[in-house]
């Protein structure tokens, strides 16, 4: 995986974190009701997680968790695919996919995330202003939901033509791409890898954003903060535009 992509991903994570720094959430260490197996990621985020695991030499631990028995989770549309359909048809947004009930994320240990530093954006962006265990669901301000969707679109654009889908499937699909003997030894389950690849979709470029007029100012300022960041002498906007 291209090192520039990983640097752009880290920059997007940083810019997002700065953007939400003043927000107040109920989330705290050990609160993990939201840590299910229903997490969606792009291949570039999966590679970021592998880099972290390889650095810490936790390949076997990682493989054991990836290969745990679990229900298949099917995905129908990527975030950019959804936006593309809405923009092409110029219609109201179609219904989202129904929530597929799934068990706890296999990376949870003692109610804490054991891959926290490398967790994907879906995990970074999932938050609530009130206690989920009391209300039964998360509350997130509408404007933050918009910023989250825009961020997912940016990351999918970064990982375009790569895998997109359920985190555990994308990680299994990426296993054969790791030039690492330990990964190949521990995650060599061909049937599981083939099944995971078949369940993933292909990440798409951004077709446009689905914004209400009242969202535009904040989204433009947010995009400007991301696009103007420099990686190796070029802005992210220039890299995205192949300049
Ligand atoms: S989103 Fe809800 S369950 Fe998850 S950490 Fe925040 S308050 Fe806890
Ligand atoms: S990767 Fe970490 S933060 Fe994300 S769902 Fe799993 S345990 Fe929770």
Tab-separated table of C-alpha atoms and ligand atoms in Angstrom:
chain	number	residue	atom	x	y	z
A	1	UNK	CA	0.000	0.000	0.000
A	2	UNK	CA	1.276	3.378	-0.994
A	3	UNK	CA	2.869	5.197	1.989
A	4	UNK	CA	1.386	8.507	0.793
A	5	UNK	CA	-2.115	7.058	1.166
A	6	UNK	CA	-1.388	6.055	4.738
A	7	UNK	CA	-0.110	9.581	5.470
A	8	UNK	CA	-3.255	11.099	3.928
A	9	UNK	CA	-5.382	8.756	6.027
A	10	UNK	CA	-3.558	9.840	9.204
A	11	UNK	CA	-4.055	13.485	8.208
A	12	UNK	CA	-7.792	12.955	7.683
A	13	UNK	CA	-8.009	11.271	11.100
A	14	UNK	CA	-6.153	14.260	12.662
A	15	UNK	CA	-8.263	16.892	10.912
A	16	UNK	CA	-11.456	15.107	11.956
A	17	UNK	CA	-10.243	14.896	15.553
A	18	UNK	CA	-9.458	18.637	15.533
A	19	UNK	CA	-12.877	19.387	14.052
A	20	UNK	CA	-14.779	17.582	16.809
A	21	UNK	CA	-12.422	18.613	19.638
A	22	UNK	CA	-14.954	21.037	21.148
A	23	UNK	CA	-17.878	18.576	21.079
A	24	UNK	CA	-19.139	16.902	24.238
A	25	UNK	CA	-19.787	13.161	24.169
A	26	UNK	CA	-20.838	10.654	26.753
A	27	UNK	CA	-18.250	8.168	25.421
A	28	UNK	CA	-15.470	7.060	27.750
A	29	UNK	CA	-12.936	4.269	28.119
A	30	UNK	CA	-14.636	0.961	28.868
A	31	UNK	CA	-17.970	2.014	27.308
A	32	UNK	CA	-18.252	-0.419	24.427
A	33	UNK	CA	-21.863	-1.164	23.583
A	34	UNK	CA	-21.184	0.264	20.120
A	35	UNK	CA	-18.275	-2.128	19.444
A	36	UNK	CA	-20.060	-4.696	17.294
A	37	UNK	CA	-18.875	-6.652	14.260
A	38	UNK	CA	-20.849	-4.291	12.043
A	39	UNK	CA	-17.998	-1.878	11.235
A	40	UNK	CA	-17.420	-0.695	7.665
A	41	UNK	CA	-13.970	0.201	6.366
A	42	UNK	CA	-11.966	0.883	3.223
A	43	UNK	CA	-8.900	-1.203	2.305
A	44	UNK	CA	-6.531	1.661	3.129
A	45	UNK	CA	-7.826	1.608	6.718
A	46	UNK	CA	-7.378	-2.161	6.799
A	47	UNK	CA	-3.756	-1.733	5.729
A	48	UNK	CA	-3.289	0.875	8.452
A	49	UNK	CA	-4.484	-1.726	10.983
A	50	UNK	CA	-2.117	-4.378	9.565
A	51	UNK	CA	0.828	-1.958	9.802
A	52	UNK	CA	0.025	-1.443	13.477
A	53	UNK	CA	-0.319	-5.187	14.177
A	54	UNK	CA	2.898	-6.031	12.303
A	55	UNK	CA	4.798	-3.338	14.204
A	56	UNK	CA	3.619	-4.830	17.470
A	57	UNK	CA	4.237	-8.411	16.233
A	58	UNK	CA	0.705	-9.500	17.119
A	59	UNK	CA	0.041	-11.456	13.915
A	60	UNK	CA	-1.052	-14.657	15.627
A	61	UNK	CA	-3.340	-12.836	18.041
A	62	UNK	CA	-4.840	-10.927	15.097
A	63	UNK	CA	-5.324	-14.066	12.987
A	64	UNK	CA	-7.117	-15.876	15.797
A	65	UNK	CA	-9.626	-13.034	16.048
A	66	UNK	CA	-10.150	-12.747	12.301
A	67	UNK	CA	-10.840	-16.456	12.009
A	68	UNK	CA	-13.376	-16.681	14.840
A	69	UNK	CA	-16.716	-18.027	13.688
A	70	UNK	CA	-19.176	-15.203	12.955
A	71	UNK	CA	-22.274	-14.497	10.874
A	72	UNK	CA	-21.716	-13.220	7.325
A	73	UNK	CA	-22.552	-9.540	6.968
A	74	UNK	CA	-23.558	-8.477	3.486
A	75	UNK	CA	-23.113	-4.936	2.235
A	76	UNK	CA	-24.993	-3.565	-0.789
A	77	UNK	CA	-23.577	-0.092	-1.435
A	78	UNK	CA	-20.461	1.826	-0.469
A	79	UNK	CA	-20.899	5.357	0.910
A	80	UNK	CA	-19.830	6.883	-2.419
A	81	UNK	CA	-21.907	4.321	-4.325
A	82	UNK	CA	-24.938	5.426	-2.334
A	83	UNK	CA	-24.176	9.102	-3.057
A	84	UNK	CA	-23.659	8.316	-6.762
A	85	UNK	CA	-27.050	6.607	-7.026
A	86	UNK	CA	-28.802	9.492	-5.290
A	87	UNK	CA	-27.104	12.063	-7.529
A	88	UNK	CA	-27.678	10.078	-10.748
A	89	UNK	CA	-31.339	9.512	-10.030
A	90	UNK	CA	-31.800	12.953	-8.502
A	91	UNK	CA	-34.247	11.332	-6.108
A	92	UNK	CA	-34.773	11.264	-2.386
A	93	UNK	CA	-32.254	9.123	-0.621
A	94	UNK	CA	-33.128	5.426	-0.768
A	95	UNK	CA	-33.630	3.554	2.486
A	96	UNK	CA	-30.362	2.610	4.161
A	97	UNK	CA	-29.456	-1.000	4.742
A	98	UNK	CA	-31.262	-2.548	7.700
A	99	UNK	CA	-29.022	-3.044	10.709
A	100	UNK	CA	-27.697	-6.553	10.735
A	101	UNK	CA	-27.526	-7.700	14.337
A	102	UNK	CA	-24.023	-8.882	15.083
A	103	UNK	CA	-21.958	-9.883	18.066
A	104	UNK	CA	-19.184	-8.000	19.791
A	105	UNK	CA	-16.119	-6.886	17.893
A	106	UNK	CA	-13.380	-9.518	18.319
A	107	UNK	CA	-10.827	-6.758	19.039
A	108	UNK	CA	-12.540	-5.851	22.315
A	109	UNK	CA	-10.621	-6.922	25.394
A	110	UNK	CA	-11.963	-6.155	28.863
A	111	UNK	CA	-14.371	-3.699	27.215
A	112	UNK	CA	-11.531	-1.719	25.607
A	113	UNK	CA	-10.342	-1.615	22.011
A	114	UNK	CA	-7.069	-3.512	21.624
A	115	UNK	CA	-6.332	-1.824	18.265
A	116	UNK	CA	-7.317	1.658	19.451
A	117	UNK	CA	-4.443	3.587	17.847
A	118	UNK	CA	-5.218	2.051	14.454
A	119	UNK	CA	-9.018	1.802	14.698
A	120	UNK	CA	-10.866	2.704	11.492
A	121	UNK	CA	-12.913	5.846	10.917
A	122	UNK	CA	-16.285	4.170	11.614
A	123	UNK	CA	-15.059	3.600	15.175
A	124	UNK	CA	-13.603	7.118	15.505
A	125	UNK	CA	-16.795	8.744	14.259
A	126	UNK	CA	-19.244	6.652	16.276
A	127	UNK	CA	-20.090	8.648	19.385
A	128	UNK	CA	-23.072	9.730	21.419
A	129	UNK	CA	-24.029	12.804	23.389
A	130	UNK	CA	-26.039	10.616	25.792
A	131	UNK	CA	-25.637	7.197	27.398
A	132	UNK	CA	-26.434	4.505	24.824
A	133	UNK	CA	-26.969	1.855	27.500
A	134	UNK	CA	-29.815	3.943	28.987
A	135	UNK	CA	-31.464	5.105	25.759
A	136	UNK	CA	-30.813	1.976	23.697
A	137	UNK	CA	-29.307	4.021	20.869
A	138	UNK	CA	-26.714	6.732	20.190
A	139	UNK	CA	-27.529	10.451	19.797
A	140	UNK	CA	-25.347	12.374	17.394
A	141	UNK	CA	-26.017	15.918	16.239
A	142	UNK	CA	-27.177	16.093	12.599
A	143	UNK	CA	-24.262	18.349	11.581
A	144	UNK	CA	-21.774	15.813	12.978
A	145	UNK	CA	-23.512	13.017	11.071
A	146	UNK	CA	-22.927	15.072	7.910
A	147	UNK	CA	-19.223	15.603	8.743
A	148	UNK	CA	-18.915	11.857	9.444
A	149	UNK	CA	-20.436	10.961	6.069
A	150	UNK	CA	-18.185	13.436	4.258
A	151	UNK	CA	-15.164	11.929	6.043
A	152	UNK	CA	-16.202	8.412	5.039
A	153	UNK	CA	-16.510	9.630	1.451
A	154	UNK	CA	-13.005	11.142	1.564
A	155	UNK	CA	-11.489	7.930	2.926
A	156	UNK	CA	-13.336	5.810	0.354
A	157	UNK	CA	-12.049	8.140	-2.377
A	158	UNK	CA	-8.526	7.623	-1.022
A	159	UNK	CA	-8.987	3.859	-1.180
A	160	UNK	CA	-10.824	3.822	-4.524
A	161	UNK	CA	-10.583	0.587	-6.532
A	162	UNK	CA	-9.623	-1.234	-3.332
A	163	UNK	CA	-11.752	-3.300	-0.963
A	164	UNK	CA	-14.679	-1.718	0.894
A	165	UNK	CA	-16.917	-3.543	3.339
A	166	UNK	CA	-17.180	-5.133	6.739
A	167	UNK	CA	-13.966	-4.607	8.725
A	168	UNK	CA	-13.337	-8.317	9.351
A	169	UNK	CA	-13.943	-9.202	5.698
A	170	UNK	CA	-11.667	-6.433	4.417
A	171	UNK	CA	-8.920	-7.516	6.823
A	172	UNK	CA	-9.201	-11.147	5.681
A	173	UNK	CA	-9.220	-10.043	2.034
A	174	UNK	CA	-6.017	-8.053	2.604
A	175	UNK	CA	-4.158	-10.927	4.306
A	176	UNK	CA	-2.643	-12.368	1.072
A	177	UNK	CA	-1.389	-8.862	0.167
A	178	UNK	CA	0.855	-8.659	3.229
A	179	UNK	CA	4.458	-9.447	2.401
A	180	UNK	CA	4.826	-10.966	5.828
A	181	UNK	CA	5.558	-14.623	6.535
A	182	UNK	CA	3.841	-14.631	9.923
A	183	UNK	CA	0.612	-13.239	8.448
A	184	UNK	CA	0.680	-15.814	5.661
A	185	UNK	CA	1.295	-18.600	8.184
A	186	UNK	CA	-1.405	-17.527	10.603
A	187	UNK	CA	-4.055	-16.268	8.163
A	188	UNK	CA	-3.795	-18.898	5.466
A	189	UNK	CA	-7.437	-19.975	5.533
A	190	UNK	CA	-8.253	-19.923	1.817
A	191	UNK	CA	-11.969	-20.664	2.179
A	192	UNK	CA	-12.466	-17.852	4.687
A	193	UNK	CA	-10.414	-15.430	2.574
A	194	UNK	CA	-12.321	-16.264	-0.620
A	195	UNK	CA	-15.660	-15.860	1.164
A	196	UNK	CA	-14.545	-12.527	2.632
A	197	UNK	CA	-13.406	-11.205	-0.771
A	198	UNK	CA	-16.768	-12.142	-2.288
A	199	UNK	CA	-18.618	-10.174	0.388
A	200	UNK	CA	-16.613	-6.971	-0.157
A	201	UNK	CA	-17.429	-4.185	-2.632
A	202	UNK	CA	-15.048	-1.921	-4.558
A	203	UNK	CA	-14.383	1.558	-3.151
A	204	UNK	CA	-15.472	4.370	-5.473
A	205	UNK	CA	-14.349	7.974	-6.044
A	206	UNK	CA	-16.453	10.797	-4.621
A	207	UNK	CA	-19.331	11.542	-7.026
A	208	UNK	CA	-20.376	14.636	-5.029
A	209	UNK	CA	-21.771	15.255	-1.573
A	210	UNK	CA	-25.381	14.990	-0.438
A	211	UNK	CA	-25.726	18.247	1.436
A	212	UNK	CA	-28.587	20.376	2.614
A	213	UNK	CA	-27.993	24.129	2.047
A	214	UNK	CA	-27.528	24.678	5.800
A	215	UNK	CA	-24.663	22.126	5.868
A	216	UNK	CA	-22.640	23.679	3.069
A	217	UNK	CA	-20.657	26.301	4.979
A	218	UNK	CA	-19.395	23.961	7.655
A	219	UNK	CA	-18.623	21.163	5.186
A	220	UNK	CA	-16.725	23.565	2.915
A	221	UNK	CA	-14.612	24.800	5.828
A	222	UNK	CA	-13.961	21.210	6.908
A	223	UNK	CA	-13.004	20.115	3.384
A	224	UNK	CA	-10.726	23.118	3.060
A	225	UNK	CA	-8.916	22.139	6.263
A	226	UNK	CA	-8.350	18.613	4.878
A	227	UNK	CA	-7.542	19.555	1.266
A	228	UNK	CA	-5.047	22.264	2.200
A	229	UNK	CA	-2.950	19.923	4.380
A	230	UNK	CA	0.380	19.093	2.765
A	231	UNK	CA	1.968	15.663	2.325
A	232	UNK	CA	5.498	15.683	0.887
A	233	UNK	CA	5.195	19.220	-0.531
A	234	UNK	CA	1.782	18.737	-2.189
A	235	UNK	CA	-1.635	19.501	-0.805
A	236	UNK	CA	-4.102	16.659	-0.449
A	237	UNK	CA	-6.253	18.425	-3.036
A	238	UNK	CA	-3.357	18.347	-5.537
A	239	UNK	CA	-2.705	14.674	-4.816
A	240	UNK	CA	-6.402	13.841	-5.242
A	241	UNK	CA	-6.435	15.766	-8.543
A	242	UNK	CA	-3.178	14.082	-9.716
A	243	UNK	CA	-1.406	17.427	-9.984
B	1	LIG	S1	-21.267	5.533	21.289
B	1	LIG	FE1	-22.446	4.929	23.092
B	1	LIG	S2	-21.725	2.846	23.612
B	1	LIG	FE2	-20.207	3.785	22.238
B	1	LIG	S3	-18.685	4.674	23.613
B	1	LIG	FE3	-20.167	6.299	23.092
B	1	LIG	S4	-21.720	6.252	24.740
B	1	LIG	FE4	-20.538	4.335	24.825
B	2	LIG	S1	-12.044	-1.928	16.232
B	2	LIG	FE1	-11.968	-1.222	18.368
B	2	LIG	S2	-13.260	0.612	18.427
B	2	LIG	FE2	-13.750	-0.501	16.537
B	2	LIG	S3	-15.506	-1.808	17.046
B	2	LIG	FE3	-13.645	-3.023	17.355
B	2	LIG	S4	-13.113	-2.783	19.526
B	2	LIG	FE4	-14.557	-1.127	18.995
